[in-house]
Amino acid sequence: MQYAELRGREYGYQIPQKSGSRLLGNFRVCIKKNACYAKTPAETDTTLAGLLKLFLYYVHLCTIIIYIMDFDKILMEVRGGKKSMQFAERMDRFGEGIFSKLLEIKRQKEERGETVIDLGVGAPNIPPARHITDALCEAAANPKNYVYAISDQKELLEAAAQWYERRYGVSLNPETEICSLLGSQEGLAHIALSVADEGDVVLVPDPCYPVFADGPLLAGATLFYMPQRKENGYIIDVSEIPEDTAKKAKLMVISYPNNPTTVMAPDCFYEEVIAFAKKYDIIVLHDNAYSELVFDGKTCGSFLHFPGAKEVGVEFNSLSKTYGLAGARIGFCVGNEEVVSHLKMLKSNMDYGMFLPVQKAAVAAITGDQACVETTRKAYERRRDALCDGMTEIGWKMDKPEATMFVWAKIPDKFSDSTSFAMELAEKAGLLVTPGSAFGPSGEGYVRLALVQDEDVLKKAARLVDESGMLR
């Protein structure tokens, strides 16, 4: 496996300026984005006249520097005494988009005293079990636990290894094959920095959870979208990836049960992915955040359970949805020793580890009474039924998802695109959903609804849509 090169910079004295150039005297001053320099004659005349000319040249150079500094002052005066700030070009790859617009509609409606039901963001509202909060509170009451954690406690790593053995039948070395994350989101945002260099290819699903693509973009990687098509059961077909793209790829991100499409992948898919990754020397990252939220008697395991998986990749897992610990930010990267080691090294330069009382809560969650897992699963299944049945009854047919905490719904035929539908739904019915286009090009024509409200609220959401008259 190949990993990202250590990025270094050369430093020197520079004069920040706008791009451009000015002709002063008999030579040209060039001003680039972050540096200024003067182009000088190629040869130096050592005669008296030549030395005098060289002296005058340096006098001119000093004048130029003063001129440029004065030019900055003039610009500041024109701008009201403020210098314009310049930011990283990588920020051009990101934007606020539809989420900010929907939140603004929510704010305005709430200020007018109108009802707003937010099913846009997947923020779980089911609290942790008592034994988990007790462990957190007890540890938080100990003054010694307010130091920097620096690294994962041995107790946490061993608990995670036991959890994977018991729940997924996967054996892990707690010292070398497990790394905690400050939530899966943090790991997804950063892992590409340890794997991909500028311009390297990363394979991501389409549609996908946004950070699957945003993380590699932060690393300067080039994205190749792997379509998840309805006619293929939303399962990626690796045979469609062009040969030349596969040869350039450094990382492949997959996730089942899938957000936003809610489907589970068959065993043959993982076997194909492992063979594909071995053939082209690609690191695989499988996000397994919803393995416990599966319905109708189905079960879900781990990518690492398949032969050869640990040779090619890692799996991310999260305690946010399963144990109601979303705000505590607890996740794990487990699997391939090399990948885990490089992510640990990166994180050691970025954070000081997970708050010790939170580590204690994590241990209590994955080693304690697991009845809370089934209680949570049943709650989401009831919510799924309440929302899908209610919307189908009023004329908006919704297929019931087989897993996750979301519903992936086709927009009604009378609407042309998911964004305009989501905006109208917010304005007229007070219901916030996420347009499918926010998850990638293939998400157009759908919206995602998060099951983050109680059953009675979800039934009310169907009534509000019906009363708005949008579907008639």
XYZ file of C-alpha atoms in Angstrom:
472
model
C 0.000 0.000 0.000
C 1.139 3.535 -0.737
C 0.313 6.448 1.506
C 0.357 10.232 1.258
C 3.781 11.872 1.099
C 4.779 14.182 3.954
C 3.983 17.671 2.765
C 6.660 20.306 3.355
C 7.041 23.978 2.525
C 9.933 26.307 1.804
C 9.787 29.565 3.684
C 11.326 32.927 2.831
C 10.699 36.643 3.081
C 7.800 37.570 0.852
C 5.813 40.712 0.072
C 2.091 39.778 -0.216
C 0.451 41.445 -3.199
C -2.212 41.010 -5.816
C -1.259 39.334 -9.073
C 0.030 41.611 -11.819
C 3.109 43.579 -12.858
C 4.247 47.205 -13.203
C 6.937 48.605 -15.496
C 9.123 51.053 -13.566
C 12.252 52.563 -15.128
C 14.121 50.182 -17.401
C 13.142 46.956 -15.656
C 9.940 45.158 -14.690
C 8.630 44.374 -11.233
C 6.519 41.217 -11.162
C 3.951 40.793 -8.439
C 2.539 37.300 -8.008
C -0.115 36.163 -5.582
C 2.250 35.690 -2.651
C 5.550 37.212 -3.756
C 7.139 40.235 -5.378
C 10.430 40.302 -7.256
C 12.306 42.495 -9.748
C 13.678 41.165 -12.995
C 17.335 42.285 -13.277
C 19.835 42.348 -16.166
C 21.466 38.985 -16.815
C 25.003 40.382 -16.640
C 26.621 43.041 -14.417
C 28.788 45.791 -16.018
C 31.931 46.311 -13.848
C 32.906 49.669 -15.433
C 32.372 52.876 -13.511
C 29.328 53.629 -15.601
C 28.066 50.119 -15.032
C 28.542 50.328 -11.262
C 26.743 53.666 -11.223
C 23.903 52.069 -13.177
C 23.795 49.200 -10.651
C 23.684 51.695 -7.777
C 20.780 53.507 -9.419
C 19.129 50.145 -9.989
C 19.066 49.403 -6.237
C 17.831 52.909 -5.508
C 14.985 52.185 -7.928
C 14.338 48.867 -6.187
C 13.971 50.553 -2.796
C 11.616 53.050 -4.378
C 9.541 50.204 -5.782
C 9.196 48.544 -2.395
C 8.058 51.820 -0.847
C 5.681 52.322 -3.783
C 4.127 48.907 -3.298
C 3.701 49.446 0.442
C 2.084 52.832 -0.218
C -0.175 51.172 -2.824
C -1.416 48.836 -0.087
C -2.249 51.857 2.069
C -4.163 53.448 -0.790
C -6.161 50.242 -1.281
C -6.917 50.108 2.430
C -8.240 53.668 2.342
C -10.469 52.834 -0.642
C -11.817 49.802 1.246
C -12.544 51.781 4.365
C -9.329 50.940 6.178
C -9.729 47.188 5.804
C -7.465 44.782 3.990
C -9.258 42.181 1.901
C -8.715 38.697 3.310
C -7.555 35.892 1.073
C -8.505 32.314 1.830
C -7.472 28.856 0.685
C -8.507 27.929 -2.834
C -9.635 24.528 -1.535
C -12.612 26.285 0.064
C -13.928 26.914 -3.442
C -14.781 23.196 -3.528
C -17.339 23.610 -0.746
C -20.447 25.676 -0.162
C -23.351 26.131 2.233
C -25.954 25.139 -0.343
C -29.484 23.983 0.346
C -29.035 23.246 4.053
C -28.569 26.908 4.940
C -31.639 27.881 2.908
C -33.795 25.263 4.607
C -32.587 26.296 8.068
C -33.433 29.909 7.241
C -36.982 28.881 6.293
C -37.194 26.947 9.575
C -36.031 29.964 11.566
C -38.531 32.310 9.879
C -41.476 29.940 10.359
C -40.626 29.342 14.024
C -40.386 33.103 14.613
C -43.937 33.373 13.231
C -45.049 30.650 15.639
C -45.645 28.092 12.897
C -45.044 24.359 13.256
C -41.839 22.988 11.753
C -40.943 19.294 11.705
C -37.263 18.748 10.939
C -36.467 15.443 9.239
C -33.490 16.870 7.395
C -30.499 16.119 9.616
C -29.871 12.618 10.960
C -29.509 13.686 14.596
C -30.713 10.812 16.831
C -33.067 11.774 19.664
C -33.054 8.443 21.515
C -30.938 8.901 24.680
C -28.311 6.429 25.936
C -29.235 3.645 28.379
C -28.862 4.369 32.078
C -25.741 2.235 32.594
C -23.958 4.287 29.908
C -24.832 7.695 31.366
C -23.963 6.430 34.857
C -20.469 5.482 33.669
C -20.073 8.874 32.000
C -21.212 10.798 35.089
C -19.030 8.787 37.457
C -15.952 9.371 35.323
C -16.787 13.051 34.856
C -16.933 13.483 38.648
C -13.303 12.374 38.957
C -10.970 15.428 38.725
C -8.155 13.231 37.438
C -10.051 12.592 34.205
C -9.691 16.159 32.933
C -6.154 15.755 31.646
C -5.325 15.229 27.970
C -6.131 11.663 26.988
C -3.315 11.769 24.364
C -4.134 8.242 23.197
C -6.734 5.502 23.568
C -6.899 3.832 26.958
C -6.021 0.118 27.016
C -9.448 -0.595 28.512
C -11.177 1.020 25.499
C -9.096 -0.826 22.895
C -9.615 -4.196 24.568
C -13.347 -3.523 24.897
C -13.573 -2.692 21.183
C -11.725 -5.911 20.296
C -14.088 -7.974 22.467
C -17.102 -6.187 20.929
C -16.021 -7.041 17.372
C -15.316 -10.643 18.328
C -18.660 -11.084 20.064
C -20.870 -9.109 17.663
C -19.234 -9.662 14.259
C -16.999 -12.719 14.708
C -13.940 -10.630 13.777
C -10.646 -10.992 15.679
C -8.662 -7.774 16.134
C -5.351 -6.936 17.780
C -6.287 -4.135 20.203
C -2.808 -2.609 20.049
C -2.348 -2.408 16.276
C -5.705 -2.847 14.539
C -7.960 -0.420 16.427
C -8.000 3.369 16.575
C -10.686 5.510 18.158
C -12.280 8.374 16.222
C -13.929 11.538 17.466
C -16.994 10.274 15.672
C -16.938 8.586 12.254
C -17.360 12.000 10.639
C -13.935 13.072 11.907
C -12.316 9.920 10.595
C -14.042 10.174 7.223
C -12.903 13.783 6.894
C -9.272 12.983 7.663
C -8.349 9.484 6.516
C -7.760 10.551 2.905
C -5.007 12.875 4.169
C -3.050 9.784 5.222
C -3.771 7.823 2.047
C -4.059 10.153 -0.951
C -1.812 12.862 -2.356
C -2.876 15.815 -4.482
C -4.431 14.518 -7.693
C -4.743 10.872 -6.602
C -8.038 9.180 -7.478
C -10.545 8.233 -4.771
C -13.597 6.126 -5.605
C -16.791 7.247 -3.838
C -20.432 6.150 -4.112
C -23.071 8.252 -5.860
C -25.283 9.146 -4.109
C -23.290 9.211 -0.873
C -23.068 10.708 2.581
C -21.413 14.081 1.747
C -18.239 13.659 3.835
C -17.339 10.537 1.804
C -16.496 12.986 -0.984
C -15.595 16.045 1.106
C -12.791 14.266 2.987
C -10.896 13.306 -0.181
C -11.509 16.789 -1.604
C -9.805 18.280 1.459
C -6.808 16.095 0.619
C -6.816 17.431 -2.951
C -7.828 14.083 -4.424
C -9.713 13.610 -7.685
C -13.093 11.945 -7.235
C -14.543 9.167 -9.365
C -18.207 8.517 -8.628
C -19.418 4.923 -8.536
C -23.152 4.967 -9.387
C -25.642 3.313 -7.041
C -28.534 2.743 -9.430
C -32.070 1.786 -8.465
C -32.191 -0.843 -11.219
C -29.156 -2.507 -9.603
C -30.673 -2.402 -6.141
C -28.433 0.598 -5.332
C -25.425 -1.742 -5.209
C -22.171 -0.532 -6.790
C -21.030 -2.530 -9.822
C -17.215 -2.506 -9.643
C -16.996 -3.937 -13.169
C -18.173 -0.539 -14.468
C -15.076 1.215 -13.116
C -12.755 1.900 -16.102
C -9.435 0.051 -16.095
C -7.345 3.228 -16.271
C -9.289 4.740 -13.347
C -8.861 1.612 -11.232
C -5.112 1.650 -11.823
C -4.887 5.254 -10.556
C -7.168 4.801 -7.544
C -5.714 4.893 -4.017
C -8.882 4.618 -1.924
C -12.402 3.222 -2.320
C -15.172 4.299 0.074
C -18.239 2.061 0.439
C -21.034 1.837 3.000
C -23.841 -0.675 3.563
C -26.427 -0.459 5.069
C -26.333 2.646 2.942
C -26.990 6.280 3.683
C -28.980 7.662 1.900
C -30.416 4.764 -0.148
C -31.015 2.551 2.963
C -30.169 -0.759 1.224
C -28.024 -3.662 2.438
C -25.409 -5.334 0.262
C -25.266 -9.081 -0.474
C -22.221 -11.148 0.477
C -21.130 -11.433 -3.164
C -20.657 -7.656 -3.328
C -18.022 -7.666 -0.581
C -16.256 -10.598 -2.199
C -16.116 -8.691 -5.505
C -14.807 -5.548 -3.788
C -12.024 -7.469 -2.017
C -10.912 -9.120 -5.250
C -11.051 -5.779 -7.081
C -9.007 -4.033 -4.372
C -6.348 -6.741 -4.407
C -6.060 -6.612 -8.192
C -5.506 -2.847 -8.321
C -3.851 -2.287 -4.903
C -6.659 -0.067 -3.596
C -7.339 0.608 0.077
C -10.993 -0.024 0.993
C -12.862 1.943 3.651
C -16.229 0.481 4.670
C -18.461 2.661 6.852
C -20.623 0.397 9.012
C -22.585 2.925 11.049
C -25.998 1.231 10.676
C -25.323 -2.477 11.177
C -27.669 -2.588 14.186
C -30.520 -0.636 12.565
C -31.872 -3.379 10.310
C -35.539 -4.303 10.178
C -38.024 -7.082 9.473
C -35.908 -9.734 11.184
C -32.839 -9.205 9.003
C -29.274 -9.084 10.341
C -26.092 -7.375 9.242
C -22.439 -8.165 9.844
C -19.039 -6.635 9.140
C -16.980 -6.150 5.986
C -13.989 -7.518 7.913
C -15.712 -10.864 8.381
C -15.059 -11.717 4.724
C -11.788 -13.502 3.861
C -9.104 -11.097 2.689
C -10.923 -7.944 3.855
C -8.341 -7.070 6.483
C -5.595 -7.343 3.847
C -7.111 -4.530 1.789
C -8.871 -2.195 4.166
C -10.546 -0.984 7.304
C -14.024 -0.497 8.685
C -15.429 2.512 10.518
C -18.044 1.932 13.193
C -19.965 4.344 15.368
C -21.790 4.407 18.696
C -23.891 7.438 17.715
C -27.059 5.740 16.467
C -26.823 2.334 18.125
C -26.230 3.633 21.646
C -27.603 7.189 21.454
C -24.155 8.766 21.850
C -24.176 11.085 18.841
C -23.061 14.173 20.755
C -20.308 12.280 22.569
C -18.560 11.632 19.209
C -17.386 8.034 19.527
C -16.239 5.971 16.578
C -13.632 3.388 15.662
C -11.353 2.592 12.732
C -10.556 -1.127 12.763
C -8.828 -3.541 10.442
C -5.663 -3.316 8.363
C -2.668 -2.600 10.595
C -0.920 -0.281 8.124
C -3.986 1.860 7.504
C -4.754 2.102 11.220
C -1.134 3.011 11.975
C -1.070 5.842 9.428
C -4.384 7.252 10.680
C -3.089 7.113 14.277
C 0.018 9.011 13.207
C -2.074 11.680 11.482
C -4.404 12.054 14.468
C -1.460 12.375 16.859
C -0.667 15.629 15.053
C -4.265 16.870 15.072
C -5.928 16.123 18.420
C -5.239 15.041 21.995
C -7.517 12.024 22.011
C -10.987 11.302 23.297
C -12.106 12.832 26.611
C -11.485 10.174 29.272
C -15.064 10.130 30.675
C -16.325 9.617 27.113
C -13.967 6.645 26.772
C -15.500 5.209 29.948
C -18.997 5.690 28.492
C -17.918 3.905 25.305
C -16.610 0.940 27.304
C -19.885 0.737 29.228
C -21.873 0.859 25.985
C -20.120 -1.972 24.129
C -19.457 -4.237 27.114
C -22.638 -3.707 29.128
C -26.238 -4.861 28.774
C -27.085 -4.906 25.050
C -30.869 -4.848 25.520
C -30.774 -1.142 24.643
C -29.629 -2.009 21.106
C -32.793 -4.001 20.402
C -34.942 -1.315 22.054
C -33.453 1.305 19.741
C -33.866 -0.894 16.660
C -37.543 -1.491 17.415
C -38.129 2.231 17.961
C -36.736 3.076 14.525
C -38.762 0.295 12.902
C -41.978 1.696 14.411
C -41.042 5.170 13.228
C -40.366 3.844 9.741
C -43.813 2.258 9.607
C -45.550 5.362 10.953
C -43.945 7.678 8.386
C -44.131 5.426 5.327
C -47.689 4.266 6.005
C -48.856 7.807 6.711
C -47.323 9.308 3.560
C -48.486 6.438 1.350
C -52.062 6.911 2.601
C -52.121 10.554 1.460
C -50.753 9.750 -1.983
C -46.978 10.030 -1.588
C -45.844 6.409 -1.949
C -42.856 5.573 0.204
C -41.043 2.237 0.099
C -40.135 1.020 3.562
C -36.350 0.868 4.062
C -34.764 -2.407 5.124
C -32.173 -0.630 7.286
C -30.738 2.682 8.634
C -32.574 5.569 10.264
C -33.673 7.133 6.973
C -36.302 6.873 4.263
C -35.193 7.381 0.645
C -38.310 8.584 -1.137
C -38.976 9.350 -4.790
C -40.458 12.820 -5.192
C -44.046 13.019 -6.496
C -44.338 12.987 -10.298
C -45.658 16.552 -10.522
C -42.338 17.968 -9.258
C -39.332 18.379 -11.528
C -36.383 18.373 -9.101
C -35.618 17.478 -5.514
C -34.423 20.907 -4.401
C -37.534 22.813 -5.493
C -39.710 20.081 -3.953
C -37.828 20.268 -0.630
C -38.134 24.068 -0.592
C -41.877 23.958 -1.288
C -42.347 21.232 1.311
C -40.665 23.467 3.889
C -42.622 26.573 2.897
C -46.088 25.047 2.568
C -46.065 22.080 4.954
C -43.383 23.060 7.461
C -41.574 19.776 6.818
C -37.789 19.804 6.369
C -36.228 17.026 4.289
C -32.899 16.763 2.464
C -33.008 16.911 -1.348
C -31.376 13.919 -2.995
C -29.152 16.169 -5.108
C -27.242 17.050 -1.912
C -25.869 13.490 -1.930
C -24.552 13.546 -5.490
C -25.786 13.657 -9.102
C -27.543 10.281 -8.882
C -29.594 11.490 -5.933
C -31.709 13.785 -8.079
C -35.394 12.912 -8.058
C -35.362 11.748 -4.425
C -35.422 13.192 -0.921
C -34.095 11.749 2.326
C -36.199 11.827 5.478
C -34.528 11.125 8.837
C -36.493 9.124 11.421
C -35.453 11.468 14.212
C -38.901 12.308 15.612
C -41.316 10.236 17.663
C -44.151 8.328 15.980
C -46.856 10.882 16.733
C -44.754 13.667 15.192
C -44.127 11.586 12.060
C -47.860 10.939 11.702
C -48.430 14.674 12.079
C -45.909 15.310 9.311
C -48.093 13.285 6.925
C -51.153 15.307 7.968
C -49.350 18.605 7.357
C -48.312 17.538 3.860
C -51.874 16.451 3.114
C -53.358 19.705 4.445
C -50.903 21.790 2.384
C -52.520 20.513 -0.808
C -49.107 19.995 -2.439
C -49.929 16.540 -3.675
C -53.225 17.443 -5.323
